[in-house]
Short mmCIF file of C-alpha atoms in Angstrom, two decimals:
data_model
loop_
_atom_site.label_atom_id
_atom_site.label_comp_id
_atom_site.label_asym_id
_atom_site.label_seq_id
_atom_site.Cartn_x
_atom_site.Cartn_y
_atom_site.Cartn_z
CA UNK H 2 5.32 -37.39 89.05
CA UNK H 3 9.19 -36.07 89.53
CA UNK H 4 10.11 -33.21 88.05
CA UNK H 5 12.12 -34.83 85.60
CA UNK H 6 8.98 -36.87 84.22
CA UNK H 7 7.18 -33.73 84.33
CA UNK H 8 9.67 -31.98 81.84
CA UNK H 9 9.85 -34.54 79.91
CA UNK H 10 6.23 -34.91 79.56
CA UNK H 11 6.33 -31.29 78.73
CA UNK H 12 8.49 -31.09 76.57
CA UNK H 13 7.02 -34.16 74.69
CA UNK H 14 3.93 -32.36 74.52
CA UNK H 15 5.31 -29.11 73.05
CA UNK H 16 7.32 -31.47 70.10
CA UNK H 17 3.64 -33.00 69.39
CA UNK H 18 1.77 -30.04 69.24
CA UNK H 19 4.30 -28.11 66.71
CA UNK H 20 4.26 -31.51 64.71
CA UNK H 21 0.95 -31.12 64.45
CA UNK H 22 1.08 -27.53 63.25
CA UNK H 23 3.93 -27.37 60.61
CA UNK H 24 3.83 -28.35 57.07
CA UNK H 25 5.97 -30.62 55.26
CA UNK H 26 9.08 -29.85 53.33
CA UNK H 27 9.11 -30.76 49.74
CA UNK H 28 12.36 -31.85 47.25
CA UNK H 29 12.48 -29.81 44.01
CA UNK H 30 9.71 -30.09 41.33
CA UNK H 31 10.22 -31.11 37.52
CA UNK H 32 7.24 -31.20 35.46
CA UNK H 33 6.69 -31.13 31.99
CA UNK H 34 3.90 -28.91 30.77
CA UNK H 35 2.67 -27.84 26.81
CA UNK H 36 2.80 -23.98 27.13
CA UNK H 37 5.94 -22.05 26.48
CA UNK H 38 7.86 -21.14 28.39
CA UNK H 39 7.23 -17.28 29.18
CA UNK H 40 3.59 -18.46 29.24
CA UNK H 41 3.91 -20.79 31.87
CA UNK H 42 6.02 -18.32 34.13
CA UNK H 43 3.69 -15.43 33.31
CA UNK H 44 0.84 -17.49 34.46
CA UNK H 45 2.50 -18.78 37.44
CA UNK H 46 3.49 -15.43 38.33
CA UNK H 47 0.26 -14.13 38.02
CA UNK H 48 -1.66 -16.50 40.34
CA UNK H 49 1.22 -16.36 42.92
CA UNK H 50 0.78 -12.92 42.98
CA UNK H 51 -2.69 -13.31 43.79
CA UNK H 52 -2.47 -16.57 46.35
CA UNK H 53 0.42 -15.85 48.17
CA UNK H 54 0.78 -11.91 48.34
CA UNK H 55 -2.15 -9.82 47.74
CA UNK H 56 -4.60 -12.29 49.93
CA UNK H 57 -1.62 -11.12 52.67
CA UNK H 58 -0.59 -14.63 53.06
CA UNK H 59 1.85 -15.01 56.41
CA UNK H 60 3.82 -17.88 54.85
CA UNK H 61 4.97 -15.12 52.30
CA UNK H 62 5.18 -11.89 54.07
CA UNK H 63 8.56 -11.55 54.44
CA UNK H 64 8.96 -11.95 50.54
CA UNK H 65 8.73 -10.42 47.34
CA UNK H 66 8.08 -11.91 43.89
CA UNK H 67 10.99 -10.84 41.46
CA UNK H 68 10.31 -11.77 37.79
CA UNK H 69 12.91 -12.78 35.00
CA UNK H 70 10.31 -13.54 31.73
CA UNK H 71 12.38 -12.07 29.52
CA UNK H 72 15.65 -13.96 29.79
CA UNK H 73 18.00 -14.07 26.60
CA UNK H 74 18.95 -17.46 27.87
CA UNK H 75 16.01 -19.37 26.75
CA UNK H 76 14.79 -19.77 30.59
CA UNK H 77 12.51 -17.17 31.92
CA UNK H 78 12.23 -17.28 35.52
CA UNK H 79 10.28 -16.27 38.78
CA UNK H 80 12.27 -15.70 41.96
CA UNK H 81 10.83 -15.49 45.60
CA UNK H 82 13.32 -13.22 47.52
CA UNK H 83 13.66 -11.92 50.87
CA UNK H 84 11.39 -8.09 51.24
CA UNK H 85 14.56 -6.99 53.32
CA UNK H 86 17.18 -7.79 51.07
CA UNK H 87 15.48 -8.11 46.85
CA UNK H 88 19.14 -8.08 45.56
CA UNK H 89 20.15 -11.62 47.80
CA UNK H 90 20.04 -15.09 47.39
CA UNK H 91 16.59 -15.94 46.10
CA UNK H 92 14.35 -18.71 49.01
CA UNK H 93 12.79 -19.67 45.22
CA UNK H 94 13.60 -19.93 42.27
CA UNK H 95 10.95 -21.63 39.46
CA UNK H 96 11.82 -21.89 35.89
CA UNK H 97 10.77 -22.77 32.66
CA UNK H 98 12.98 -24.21 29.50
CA UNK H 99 11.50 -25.24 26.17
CA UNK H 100 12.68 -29.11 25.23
CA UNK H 101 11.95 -30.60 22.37
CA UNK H 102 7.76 -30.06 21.79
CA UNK H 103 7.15 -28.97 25.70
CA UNK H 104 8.33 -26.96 28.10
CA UNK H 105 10.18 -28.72 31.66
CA UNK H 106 9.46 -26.58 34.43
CA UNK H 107 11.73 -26.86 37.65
CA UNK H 108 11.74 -25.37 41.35
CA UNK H 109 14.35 -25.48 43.42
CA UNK H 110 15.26 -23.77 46.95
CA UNK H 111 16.30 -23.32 50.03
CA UNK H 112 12.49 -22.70 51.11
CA UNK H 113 11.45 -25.91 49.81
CA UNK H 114 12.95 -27.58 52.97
CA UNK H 115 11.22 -25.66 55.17
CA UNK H 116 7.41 -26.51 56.33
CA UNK H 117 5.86 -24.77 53.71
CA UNK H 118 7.58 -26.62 50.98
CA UNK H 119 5.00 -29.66 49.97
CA UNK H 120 2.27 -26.22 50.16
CA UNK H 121 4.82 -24.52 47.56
CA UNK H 122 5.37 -27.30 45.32
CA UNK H 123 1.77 -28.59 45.57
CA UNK H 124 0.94 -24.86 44.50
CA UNK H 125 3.43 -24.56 41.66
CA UNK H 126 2.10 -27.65 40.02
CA UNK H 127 -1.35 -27.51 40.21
CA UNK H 128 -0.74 -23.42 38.81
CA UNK H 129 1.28 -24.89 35.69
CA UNK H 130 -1.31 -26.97 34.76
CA UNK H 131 -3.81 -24.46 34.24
CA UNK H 132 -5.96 -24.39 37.94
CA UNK H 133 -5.58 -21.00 39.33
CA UNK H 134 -7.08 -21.99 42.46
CA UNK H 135 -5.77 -20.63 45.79
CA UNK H 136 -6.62 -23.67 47.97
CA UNK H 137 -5.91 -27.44 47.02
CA UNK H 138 -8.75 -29.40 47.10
CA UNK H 139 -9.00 -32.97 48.04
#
């Protein structure tokens, strides 16, 4: 083989192996759940908490979980922000509004485009339904 087959062959390898390894990015998630809306964020927060920081998780270690429950707008919050920099641009940012008899719960993100984003939003919804499970199943 010449060496430009060779490097090509490499470098066709490399591209298929960190296919293989990387997640999938995800568009923003809008669900509609029947707790209110500081419930929902509490919860979320809560389980995140446990999932993605104190089990040391190295998708999230460069993060910090900032909460906003309390917001006099009507739409408590959780933000995902960088550990080096808490007061910048949250990576995250899920939030809860009350319409009409339920509550519309939204995520939206730069980190959502990245390859843990599918994980995140696949995590987000199966939390705000009432699973507090770590690990998808199926």
């Amino acid at each position: 083989m010449n060496k430009v087959g060779g490097k090509i062959g490499i470098f066709l390898s490399i591209a298929l192996l960190s296919a293989c390894q990387s997640g999938q990015p995800s568009d923003s998630l809008s669900l509609t759940t029947q707790s209110s809306p500081s419930s929902v964020i509490v919860s979320v927060a809560k389980i995140i908490q446990t999932c993605w920081f104190k089990s040391h998780d190295p998708a999230f270690r460069a993060y910090k979980l900032a909460n906003e429950v309390n917001s006099y707008a009507g739409r408590p919050r959780l933000l995902l922000v960088p550990k080096n920099n808490p007061g910048g641009l949250p990576e995250l940012v899920v939030q809860a509004e009350k319409s009409g008899n339920s509550t519309n719960l939204q995520t939206y993100g730069p980190i959502l485009s990245g390859s843990n984003g599918k994980r995140i939003t696949d995590d987000i919804k199966r939390w705000s339904r009432g699973n507090s499970s770590c690990k998808a199943f199926g």
